[in-house]
Coordinates of C-alpha atoms and ligand atoms in Angstrom, one line a residue:
X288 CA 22.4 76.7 -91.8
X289 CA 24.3 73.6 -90.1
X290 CA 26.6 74.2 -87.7
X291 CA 29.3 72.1 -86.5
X292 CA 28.8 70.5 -83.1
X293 CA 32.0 71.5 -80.4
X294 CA 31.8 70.5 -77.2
X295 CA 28.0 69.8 -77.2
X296 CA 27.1 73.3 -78.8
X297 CA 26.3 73.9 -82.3
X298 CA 28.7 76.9 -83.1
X299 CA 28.9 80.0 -85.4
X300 CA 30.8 79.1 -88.3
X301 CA 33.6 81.4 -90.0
X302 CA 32.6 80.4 -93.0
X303 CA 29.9 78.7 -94.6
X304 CA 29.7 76.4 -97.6
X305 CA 26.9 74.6 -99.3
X306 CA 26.5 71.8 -101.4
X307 CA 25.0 70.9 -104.6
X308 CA 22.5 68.4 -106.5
X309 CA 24.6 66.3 -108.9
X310 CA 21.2 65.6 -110.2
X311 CA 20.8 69.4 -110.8
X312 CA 23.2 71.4 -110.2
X313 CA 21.2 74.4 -110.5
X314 CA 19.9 73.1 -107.0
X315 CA 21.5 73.7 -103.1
X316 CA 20.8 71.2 -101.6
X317 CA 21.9 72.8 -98.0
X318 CA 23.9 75.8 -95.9
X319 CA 27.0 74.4 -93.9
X320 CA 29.7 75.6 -91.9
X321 CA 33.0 75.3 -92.6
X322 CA 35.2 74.7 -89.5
X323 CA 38.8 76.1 -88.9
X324 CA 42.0 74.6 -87.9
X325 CA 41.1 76.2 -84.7
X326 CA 37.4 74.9 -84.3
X327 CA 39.1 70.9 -85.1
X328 CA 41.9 71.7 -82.6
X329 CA 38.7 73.2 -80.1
X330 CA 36.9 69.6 -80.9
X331 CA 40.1 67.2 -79.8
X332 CA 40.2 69.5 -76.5
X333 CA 36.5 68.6 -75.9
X334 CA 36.6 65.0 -76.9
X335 CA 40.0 64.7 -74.2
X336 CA 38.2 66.6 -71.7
X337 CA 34.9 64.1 -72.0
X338 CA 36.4 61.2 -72.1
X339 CA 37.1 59.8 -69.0
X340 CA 33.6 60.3 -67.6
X341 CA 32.5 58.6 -71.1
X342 CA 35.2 55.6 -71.1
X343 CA 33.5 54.8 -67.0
X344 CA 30.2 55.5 -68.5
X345 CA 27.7 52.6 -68.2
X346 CA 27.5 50.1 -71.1
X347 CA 23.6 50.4 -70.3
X348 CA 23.9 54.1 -70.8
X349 CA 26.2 53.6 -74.4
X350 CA 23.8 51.0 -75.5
X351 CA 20.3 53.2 -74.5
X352 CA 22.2 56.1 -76.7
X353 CA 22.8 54.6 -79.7
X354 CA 19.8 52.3 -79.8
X355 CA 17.5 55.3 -79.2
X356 CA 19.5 57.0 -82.1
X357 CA 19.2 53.9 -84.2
X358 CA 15.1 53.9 -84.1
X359 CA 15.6 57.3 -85.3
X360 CA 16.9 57.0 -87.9
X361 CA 15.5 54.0 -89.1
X362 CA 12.3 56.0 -88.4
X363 CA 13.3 58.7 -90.3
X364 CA 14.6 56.9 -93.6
X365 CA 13.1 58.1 -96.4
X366 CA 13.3 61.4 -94.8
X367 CA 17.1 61.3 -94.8
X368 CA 17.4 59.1 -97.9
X369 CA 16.2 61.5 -100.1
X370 CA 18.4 64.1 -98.7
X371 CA 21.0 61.3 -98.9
X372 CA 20.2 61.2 -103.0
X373 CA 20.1 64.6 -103.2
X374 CA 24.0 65.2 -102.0
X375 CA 25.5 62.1 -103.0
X376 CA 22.8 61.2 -106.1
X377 CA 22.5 57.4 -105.4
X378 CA 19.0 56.4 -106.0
X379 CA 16.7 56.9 -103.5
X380 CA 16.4 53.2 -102.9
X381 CA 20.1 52.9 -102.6
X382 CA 20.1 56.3 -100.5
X383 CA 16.7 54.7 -98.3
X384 CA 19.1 51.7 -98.1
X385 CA 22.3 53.0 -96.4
X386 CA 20.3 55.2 -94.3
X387 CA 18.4 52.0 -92.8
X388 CA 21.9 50.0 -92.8
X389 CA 23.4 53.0 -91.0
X390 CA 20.5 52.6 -88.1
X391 CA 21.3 48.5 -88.5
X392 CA 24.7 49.2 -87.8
X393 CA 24.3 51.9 -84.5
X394 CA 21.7 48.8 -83.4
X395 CA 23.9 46.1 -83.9
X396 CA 27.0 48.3 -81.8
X397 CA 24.4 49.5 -79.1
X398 CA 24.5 45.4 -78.4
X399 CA 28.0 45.5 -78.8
X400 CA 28.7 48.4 -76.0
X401 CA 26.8 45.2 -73.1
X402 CA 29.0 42.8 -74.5
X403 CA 31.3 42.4 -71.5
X404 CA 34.9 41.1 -72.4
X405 CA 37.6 39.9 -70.9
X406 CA 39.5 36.7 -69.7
X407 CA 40.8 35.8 -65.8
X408 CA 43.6 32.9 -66.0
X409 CA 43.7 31.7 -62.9
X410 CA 46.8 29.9 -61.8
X411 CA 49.0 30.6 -64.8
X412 CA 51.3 31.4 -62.7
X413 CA 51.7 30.0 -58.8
X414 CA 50.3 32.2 -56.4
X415 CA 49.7 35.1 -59.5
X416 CA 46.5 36.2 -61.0
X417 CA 46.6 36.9 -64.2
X418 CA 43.6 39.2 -66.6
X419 CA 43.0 40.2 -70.2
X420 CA 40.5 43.3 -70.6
X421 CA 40.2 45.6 -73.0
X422 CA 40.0 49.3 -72.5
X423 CA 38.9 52.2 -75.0
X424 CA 41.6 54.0 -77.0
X425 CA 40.9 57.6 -75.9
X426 CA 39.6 60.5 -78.6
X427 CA 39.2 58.9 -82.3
X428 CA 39.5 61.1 -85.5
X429 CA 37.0 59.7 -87.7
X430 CA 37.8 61.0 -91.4
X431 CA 35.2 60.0 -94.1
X432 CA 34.4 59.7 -97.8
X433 CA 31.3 60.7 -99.8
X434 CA 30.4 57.7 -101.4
X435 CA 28.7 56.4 -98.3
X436 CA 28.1 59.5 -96.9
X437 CA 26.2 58.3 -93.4
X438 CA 26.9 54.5 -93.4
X439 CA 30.8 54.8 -93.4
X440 CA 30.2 57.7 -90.5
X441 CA 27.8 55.2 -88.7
X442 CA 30.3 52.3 -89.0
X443 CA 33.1 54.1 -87.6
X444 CA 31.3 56.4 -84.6
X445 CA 29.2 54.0 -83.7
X446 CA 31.8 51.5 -82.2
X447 CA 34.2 54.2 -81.1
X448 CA 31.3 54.9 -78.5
X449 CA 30.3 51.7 -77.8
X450 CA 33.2 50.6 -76.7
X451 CA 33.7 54.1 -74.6
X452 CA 36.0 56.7 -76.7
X453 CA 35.2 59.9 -78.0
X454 CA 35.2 61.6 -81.1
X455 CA 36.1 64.3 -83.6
X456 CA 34.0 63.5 -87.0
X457 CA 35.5 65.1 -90.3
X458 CA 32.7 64.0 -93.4
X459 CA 33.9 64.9 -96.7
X460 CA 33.0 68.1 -98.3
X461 CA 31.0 66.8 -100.9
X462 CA 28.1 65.5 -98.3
X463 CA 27.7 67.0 -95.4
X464 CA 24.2 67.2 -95.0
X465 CA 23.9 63.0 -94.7
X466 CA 26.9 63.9 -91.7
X467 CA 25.5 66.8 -90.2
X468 CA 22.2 64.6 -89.5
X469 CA 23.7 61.6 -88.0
X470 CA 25.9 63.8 -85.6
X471 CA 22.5 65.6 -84.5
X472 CA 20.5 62.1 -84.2
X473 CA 23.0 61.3 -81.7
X474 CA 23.3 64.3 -79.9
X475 CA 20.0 64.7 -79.4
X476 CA 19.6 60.9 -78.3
X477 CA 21.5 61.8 -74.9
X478 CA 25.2 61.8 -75.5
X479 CA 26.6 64.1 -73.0
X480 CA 28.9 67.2 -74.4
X481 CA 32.0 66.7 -76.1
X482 CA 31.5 63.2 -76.6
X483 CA 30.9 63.0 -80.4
X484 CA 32.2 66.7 -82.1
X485 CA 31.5 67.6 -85.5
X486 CA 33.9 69.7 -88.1
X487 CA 32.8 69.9 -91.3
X488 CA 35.8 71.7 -93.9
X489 CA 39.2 71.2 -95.6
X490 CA 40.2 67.9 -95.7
X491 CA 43.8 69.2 -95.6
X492 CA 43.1 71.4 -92.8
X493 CA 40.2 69.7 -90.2
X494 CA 42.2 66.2 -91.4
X495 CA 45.6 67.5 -91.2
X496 CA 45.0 68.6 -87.4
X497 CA 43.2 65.7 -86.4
X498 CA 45.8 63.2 -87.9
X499 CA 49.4 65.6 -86.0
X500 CA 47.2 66.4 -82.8
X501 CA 48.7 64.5 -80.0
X502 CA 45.7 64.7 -78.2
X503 CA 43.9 62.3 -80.7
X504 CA 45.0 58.6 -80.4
X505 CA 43.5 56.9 -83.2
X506 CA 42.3 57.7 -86.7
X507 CA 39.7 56.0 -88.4
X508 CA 39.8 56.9 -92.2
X509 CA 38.4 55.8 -95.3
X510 CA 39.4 57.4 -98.9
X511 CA 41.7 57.3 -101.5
X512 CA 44.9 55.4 -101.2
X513 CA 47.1 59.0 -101.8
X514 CA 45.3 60.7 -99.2
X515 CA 45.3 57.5 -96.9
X516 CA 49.2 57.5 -97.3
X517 CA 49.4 61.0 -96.6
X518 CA 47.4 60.6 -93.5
X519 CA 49.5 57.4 -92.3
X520 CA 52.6 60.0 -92.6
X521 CA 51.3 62.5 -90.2
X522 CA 50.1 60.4 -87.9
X523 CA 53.3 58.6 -87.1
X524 CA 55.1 61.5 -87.3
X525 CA 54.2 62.9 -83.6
X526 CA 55.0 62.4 -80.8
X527 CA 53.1 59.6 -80.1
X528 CA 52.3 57.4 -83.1
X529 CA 48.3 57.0 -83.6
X530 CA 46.7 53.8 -84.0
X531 CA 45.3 54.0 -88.0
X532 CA 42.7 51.8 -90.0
X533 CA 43.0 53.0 -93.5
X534 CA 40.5 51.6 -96.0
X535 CA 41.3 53.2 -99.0
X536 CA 41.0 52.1 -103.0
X537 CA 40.5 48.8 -105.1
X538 CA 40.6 48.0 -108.6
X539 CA 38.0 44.9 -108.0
X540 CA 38.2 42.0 -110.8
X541 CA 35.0 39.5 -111.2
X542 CA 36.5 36.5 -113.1
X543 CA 33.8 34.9 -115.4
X544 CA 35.0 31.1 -116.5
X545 CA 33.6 29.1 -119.4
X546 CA 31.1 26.9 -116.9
X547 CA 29.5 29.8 -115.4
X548 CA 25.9 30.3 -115.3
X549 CA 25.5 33.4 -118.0
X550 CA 22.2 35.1 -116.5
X551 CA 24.1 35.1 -112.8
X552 CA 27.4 36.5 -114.2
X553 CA 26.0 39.1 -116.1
X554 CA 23.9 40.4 -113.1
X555 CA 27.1 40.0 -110.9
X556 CA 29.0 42.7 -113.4
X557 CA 26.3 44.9 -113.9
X558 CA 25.5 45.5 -110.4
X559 CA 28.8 45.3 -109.7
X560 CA 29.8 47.7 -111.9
X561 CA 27.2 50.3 -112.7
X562 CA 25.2 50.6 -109.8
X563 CA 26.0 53.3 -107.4
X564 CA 27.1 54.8 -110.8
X565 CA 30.3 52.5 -110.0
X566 CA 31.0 54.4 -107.0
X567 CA 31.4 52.1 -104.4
X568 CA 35.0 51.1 -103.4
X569 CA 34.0 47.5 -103.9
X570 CA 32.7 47.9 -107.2
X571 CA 34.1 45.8 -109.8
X572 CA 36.0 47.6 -112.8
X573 CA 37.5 44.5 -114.5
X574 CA 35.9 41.3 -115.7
X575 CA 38.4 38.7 -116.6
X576 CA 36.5 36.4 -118.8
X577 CA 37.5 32.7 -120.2
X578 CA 37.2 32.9 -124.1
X579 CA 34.5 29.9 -123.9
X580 CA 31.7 32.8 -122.4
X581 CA 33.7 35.7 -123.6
X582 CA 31.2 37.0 -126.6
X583 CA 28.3 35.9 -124.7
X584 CA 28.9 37.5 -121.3
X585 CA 29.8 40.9 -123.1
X586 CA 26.9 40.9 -124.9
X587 CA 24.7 40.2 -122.1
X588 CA 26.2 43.2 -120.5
X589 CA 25.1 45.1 -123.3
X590 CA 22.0 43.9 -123.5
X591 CA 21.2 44.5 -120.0
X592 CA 22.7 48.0 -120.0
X593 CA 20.8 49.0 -122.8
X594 CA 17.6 48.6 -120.6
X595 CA 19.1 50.8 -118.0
X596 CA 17.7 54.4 -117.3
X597 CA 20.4 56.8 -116.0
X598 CA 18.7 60.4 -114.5
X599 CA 18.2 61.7 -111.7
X600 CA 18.6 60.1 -108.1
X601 CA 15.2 60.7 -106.6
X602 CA 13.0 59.6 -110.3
X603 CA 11.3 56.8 -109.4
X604 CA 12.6 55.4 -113.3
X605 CA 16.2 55.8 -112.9
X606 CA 17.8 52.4 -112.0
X607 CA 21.6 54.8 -112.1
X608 CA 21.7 58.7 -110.8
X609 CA 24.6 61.0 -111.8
X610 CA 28.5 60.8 -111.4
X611 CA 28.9 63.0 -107.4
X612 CA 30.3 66.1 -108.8
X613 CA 32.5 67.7 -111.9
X614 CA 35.9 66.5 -110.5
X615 CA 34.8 63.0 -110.8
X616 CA 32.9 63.4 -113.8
X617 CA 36.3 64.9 -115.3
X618 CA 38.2 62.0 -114.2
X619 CA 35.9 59.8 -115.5
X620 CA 35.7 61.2 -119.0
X621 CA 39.7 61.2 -118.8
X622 CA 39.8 57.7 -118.3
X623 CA 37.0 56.9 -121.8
X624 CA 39.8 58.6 -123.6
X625 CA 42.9 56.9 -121.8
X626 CA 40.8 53.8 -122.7
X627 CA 40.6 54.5 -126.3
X628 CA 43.7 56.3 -127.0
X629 CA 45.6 52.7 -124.9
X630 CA 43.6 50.8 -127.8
X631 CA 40.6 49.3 -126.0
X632 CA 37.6 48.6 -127.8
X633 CA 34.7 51.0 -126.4
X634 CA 31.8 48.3 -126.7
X635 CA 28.9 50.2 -125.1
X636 CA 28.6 53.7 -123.6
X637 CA 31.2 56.6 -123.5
X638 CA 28.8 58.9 -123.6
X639 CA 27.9 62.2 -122.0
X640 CA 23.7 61.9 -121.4
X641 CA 21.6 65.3 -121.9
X642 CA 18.5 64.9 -118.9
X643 CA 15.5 67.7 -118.4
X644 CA 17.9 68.3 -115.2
X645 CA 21.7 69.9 -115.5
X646 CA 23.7 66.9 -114.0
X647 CA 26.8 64.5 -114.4
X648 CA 25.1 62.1 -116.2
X649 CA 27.6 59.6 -117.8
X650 CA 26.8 56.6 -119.8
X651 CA 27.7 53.1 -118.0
X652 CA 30.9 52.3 -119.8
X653 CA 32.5 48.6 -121.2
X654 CA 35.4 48.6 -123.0
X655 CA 36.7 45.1 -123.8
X656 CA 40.1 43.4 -125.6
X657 CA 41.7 45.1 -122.8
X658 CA 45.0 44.3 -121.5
X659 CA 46.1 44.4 -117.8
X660 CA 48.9 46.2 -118.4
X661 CA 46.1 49.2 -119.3
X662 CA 46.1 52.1 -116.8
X663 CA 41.8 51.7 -117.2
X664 CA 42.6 47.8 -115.8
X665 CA 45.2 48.9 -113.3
X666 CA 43.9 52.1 -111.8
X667 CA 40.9 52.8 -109.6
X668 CA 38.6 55.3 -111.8
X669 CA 36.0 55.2 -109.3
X670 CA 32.6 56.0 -112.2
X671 CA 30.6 53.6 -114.2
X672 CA 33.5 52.6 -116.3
X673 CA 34.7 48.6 -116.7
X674 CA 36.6 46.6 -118.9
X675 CA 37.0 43.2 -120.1
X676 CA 40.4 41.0 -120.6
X677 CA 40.2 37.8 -121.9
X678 CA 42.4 35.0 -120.1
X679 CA 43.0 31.3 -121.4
X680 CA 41.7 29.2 -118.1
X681 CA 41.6 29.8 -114.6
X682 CA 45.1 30.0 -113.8
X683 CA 45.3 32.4 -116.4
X684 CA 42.1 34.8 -114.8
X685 CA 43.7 34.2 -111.3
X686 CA 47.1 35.5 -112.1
X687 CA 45.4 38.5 -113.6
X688 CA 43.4 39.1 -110.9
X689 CA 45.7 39.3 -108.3
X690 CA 48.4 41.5 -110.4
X691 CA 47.1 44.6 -108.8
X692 CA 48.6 46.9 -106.2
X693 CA 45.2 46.7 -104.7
X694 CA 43.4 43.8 -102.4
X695 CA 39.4 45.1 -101.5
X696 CA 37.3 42.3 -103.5
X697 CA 37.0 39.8 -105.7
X698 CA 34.9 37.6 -107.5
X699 CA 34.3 34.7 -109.3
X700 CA 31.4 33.5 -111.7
X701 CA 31.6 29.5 -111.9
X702 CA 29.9 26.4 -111.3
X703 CA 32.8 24.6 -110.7
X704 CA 33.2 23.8 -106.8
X705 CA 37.4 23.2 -107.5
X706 CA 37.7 26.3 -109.0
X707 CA 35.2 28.4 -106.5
X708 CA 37.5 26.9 -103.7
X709 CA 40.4 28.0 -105.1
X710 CA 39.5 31.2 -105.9
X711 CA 38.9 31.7 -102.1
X712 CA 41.8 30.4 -101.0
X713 CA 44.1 32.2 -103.6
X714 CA 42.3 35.6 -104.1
X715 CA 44.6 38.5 -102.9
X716 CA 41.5 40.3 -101.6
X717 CA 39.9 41.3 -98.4
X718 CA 36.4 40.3 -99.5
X719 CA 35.8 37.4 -101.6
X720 CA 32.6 36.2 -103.3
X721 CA 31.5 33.7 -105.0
X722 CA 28.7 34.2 -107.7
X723 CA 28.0 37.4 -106.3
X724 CA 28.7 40.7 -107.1
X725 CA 32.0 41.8 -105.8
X726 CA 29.7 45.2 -103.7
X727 CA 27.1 44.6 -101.6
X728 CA 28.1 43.4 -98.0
X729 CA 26.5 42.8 -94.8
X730 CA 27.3 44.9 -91.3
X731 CA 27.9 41.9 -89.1
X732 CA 30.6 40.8 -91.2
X733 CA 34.2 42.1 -91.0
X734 CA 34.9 44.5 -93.8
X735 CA 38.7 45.2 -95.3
X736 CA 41.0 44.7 -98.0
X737 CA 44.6 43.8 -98.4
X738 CA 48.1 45.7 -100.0
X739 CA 47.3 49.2 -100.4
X740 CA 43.4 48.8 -100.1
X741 CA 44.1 48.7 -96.4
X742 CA 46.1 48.9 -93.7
X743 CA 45.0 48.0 -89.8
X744 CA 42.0 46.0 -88.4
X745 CA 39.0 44.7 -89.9
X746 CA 35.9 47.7 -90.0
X747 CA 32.6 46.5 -88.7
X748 CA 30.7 44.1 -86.9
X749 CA 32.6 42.4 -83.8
X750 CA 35.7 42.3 -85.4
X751 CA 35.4 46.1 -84.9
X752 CA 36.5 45.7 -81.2
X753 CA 40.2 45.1 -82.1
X754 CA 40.5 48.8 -83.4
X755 CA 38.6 50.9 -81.0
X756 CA 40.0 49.2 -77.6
X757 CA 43.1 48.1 -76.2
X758 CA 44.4 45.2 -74.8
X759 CA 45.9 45.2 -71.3
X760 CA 47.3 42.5 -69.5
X761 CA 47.2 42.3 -65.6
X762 CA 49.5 40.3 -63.3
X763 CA 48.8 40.5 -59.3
X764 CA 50.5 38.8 -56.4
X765 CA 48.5 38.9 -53.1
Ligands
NAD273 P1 39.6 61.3 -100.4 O1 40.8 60.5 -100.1 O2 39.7 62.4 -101.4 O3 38.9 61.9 -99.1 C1 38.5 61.1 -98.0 C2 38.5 62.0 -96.8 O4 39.8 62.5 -96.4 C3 37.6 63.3 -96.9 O5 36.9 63.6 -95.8 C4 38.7 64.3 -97.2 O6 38.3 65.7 -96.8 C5 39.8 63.9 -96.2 N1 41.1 64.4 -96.5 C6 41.6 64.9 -97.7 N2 42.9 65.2 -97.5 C7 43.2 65.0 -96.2 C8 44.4 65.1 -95.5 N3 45.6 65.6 -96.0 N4 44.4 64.8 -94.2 C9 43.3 64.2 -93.6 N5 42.2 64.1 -94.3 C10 42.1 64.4 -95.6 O7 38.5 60.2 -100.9 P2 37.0 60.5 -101.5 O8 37.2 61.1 -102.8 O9 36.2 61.2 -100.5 O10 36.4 59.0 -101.6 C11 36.7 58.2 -102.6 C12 37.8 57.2 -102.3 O11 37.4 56.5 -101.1 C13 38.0 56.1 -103.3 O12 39.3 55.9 -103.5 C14 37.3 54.9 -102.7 O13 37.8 53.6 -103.2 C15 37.6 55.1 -101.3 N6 36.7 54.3 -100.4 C16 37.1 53.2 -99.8 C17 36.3 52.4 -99.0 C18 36.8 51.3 -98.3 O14 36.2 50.9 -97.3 N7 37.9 50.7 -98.6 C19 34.9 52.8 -98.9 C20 34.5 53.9 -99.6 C21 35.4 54.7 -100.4

């Protein structure tokens, strides 16, 4: 059984939970505790109580930490991968690949925690001296989605201790195991008690304390855009108002125009929007396609799709593992029937799949003649599920694109240079790519979206100092 870490000890739960193989759900996968409001409110007194030794802590000693838990678990990635698969049921390639991007990431933020910053302006101001540094925040509430279950954990702890705060982890329910790992990988690679806590449980409950504890001064939270609003609520609602970063939903468009290369766009959409069995915040659920490519480019899709294996996460043969669990799978099947019933054409998929395992397999999904105004091309399903609207030129596909309460990523698929350009410039979205899928993103760079996708600094790489430290600004006379 996995306990939660409080305070540097691995405690007796009250309760335990466990999670299951969306791959075969006749499987546990593992045992886990499931903390109290009392054990989260326990953690923010630990992570207060350690953090001024930590914040004065050496950057020698922050970067030896997280580099040593880095080689870890880069050592251990097929280890943790498959367990990875097993709770979240990505691939094992995809599960083998987030595990070694979450050791890239606590690498690349061990160099961060010896990068020294700050600014002296001498003689700004006559016989003044005047300084710019940047301190660390204090205890971080780091609250977490399944879909990357220990990259989006890695990319949020990892520079709240590099730059010198401490933390209370909260992983979501559907995934602890991927959680529970990383947390012990650091522990175990020297990080003194009560600097990183663990609570596993109720996102209403660990969340809901984290987010109205005055003790906690920042929360770090990816999700859904309701639960994201709901946590913004409580954490302005205290005494003191919290510093947030919210990355929450998107409803990602790839625009496909008459000049682009067919073989690229199609292998832009379909990794865009079935891989990760569409489960990836930046996955793209609408192509908006110039009617020059439009027949072409959907049956491309189809053809490639029709060469896809969907089964279970850790087959070597499957190229697409299950939907996470039956909630989602629910909500996907929902939306094939919103789709149809709004008067979308179901061109490929729809389909519940029967395996030699019990699991949520779903057929990858196109519907196109869809119109934006559809809930399927306005709302974030979140599962294997795309469709296809047809625009008149650019301008046309741009509009579309941007008509969307949401602002994570976009694409476009062209050879024009003009267009490419302006689709940079103009794209309402955090991420933009060009001839690319809309998912698949590199840790150095900043990561974010726009409108309701997001709210607060950029995640990741260096751009990650503007979250997890504060700015002060010094003025002595002698
Ligand atoms: P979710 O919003 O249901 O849960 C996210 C986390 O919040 C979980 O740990 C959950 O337990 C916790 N939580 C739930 N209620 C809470 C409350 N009242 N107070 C505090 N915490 C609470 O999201 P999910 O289903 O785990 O993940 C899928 C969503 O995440 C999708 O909308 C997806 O787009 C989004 N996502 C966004 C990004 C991004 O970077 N923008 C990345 C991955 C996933």
């Amino acid at each position: 059984m996995h306990r939660n870490l409080i305070d540097g000890h691995w405690r007796e739960p009250a309760e335990v939970t466990r999670n299951i193989n969306p791959s075969d759900t006749r499987e546990i996968v593992g045992l886990y505790a499931r903390g109290s409001a009392a054990d989260a409110r326990h953690a923010v007194e630990a992570a207060r109580a350690a953090f001024p030794a930590w914040a004065e802590s050496s950057p020698q000693l922050r970067h030896d930490i997280l580099a040593r838990a880095a080689n870890e678990l880069l050592a251990r990635k097929e280890e943790l991968g498959r367990l990875l698969s097993s709770e979240e049921g990505k691939t094992l390639p995809e599960g083998i690949g987030e595990v070694a991007r979450a050791a890239s990431v606590l690498a690349f933020m061990a160099g961060e925690a010896l990068r020294i910053r700050g600014d002296r302006l001498p003689g700004l101001q006559p016989g003044s001296d005047t300084e710019v540094t940047r301190e660390p925040l204090g205890v971080v509430g780091v609250i977490a989605p399944w879909n990357f279950p220990i990259a989006i954990p890695a990319w949020k702890i990892a520079p709240a201790l590099a730059y010198g705060n401490t933390v209370v982890f909260k992983p979501a329910d559907l995934v602890p195991g991927s959680a529970w790992a990383l947390v012990d990988i650091l522990h175990r690679a020297g990080l003194p008690n009560g600097v990183l806590n663990l609570v596993m449980g109720s996102g209403s409950q660990i969340g809901g304390v984290l987010c109205s504890h005055p003790e906690v001064d920042a929360i770090s939270f990816t999700g859904s855009v309701p639960t994201g609003r709901r946590i913004a609520a409580d954490c302005v609602s205290g005494p003191s108002m919290k510093r947030m970063q919210l990355e929450m939903g998107g409803n990602n468009p790839l625009i496909v125009l008459d000049d682009a290369d067919l073989e690229v766009a199609v292998e832009c959409a379909v990794q865009g929007a079935f891989f990760s069995t569409g489960q990836r915040c930046t996955a793209t659920s609408r192509f908006i396609v110039t009617e020059g490519i439009h027949d072409r480019f959907v049956r491309g899709i189809i053809q490639r799709l029709d060469r896809l294996n969907i089964g279970h996460a850790l087959r070597a043969d499957s190229h697409i593992g299950p939907v996470v669990d039956q909630k989602q799978f629910d909500v996907d099947l929902e939306y094939i029937d919103i789709g149809r019933k709004e008067g979308a054409r179901l061109a490929w998929g729809g389909e519940v799949l029967e395996r030699d395992t019990p699991g949520y397999y779903l057929q990858p999904t196109l519907f196109t003649e869809a119109n934006p105004s559809m809930r399927i091309a306005r709302e974030e399903i979140f599962g294997p599920i795309a469709s296809v609207t047809q625009a008149r030129d650019f301008e046309e596909a741009l509009h579309i694109a941007n008509d969307t309460e949401f602002g994570l990523a976009a694409g476009i698929c062209t050879t024009s240079l003009r267009h490419a350009s302006q689709f940079k410039r103009q794209a309402q979205a955090g991420i933009v790519k060009v001839n690319q899928a809309t998912s698949g993103l590199d840790y150095h760079l900043p990561f974010g979206g726009r409108k309701a996708s997001s709210y607060g600094p950029r995640e990741q790489g260096q751009y990650a100092v503007d979250f997890y430290t504060v700015v002060k600004t010094a003025y002595t006379s002698a």
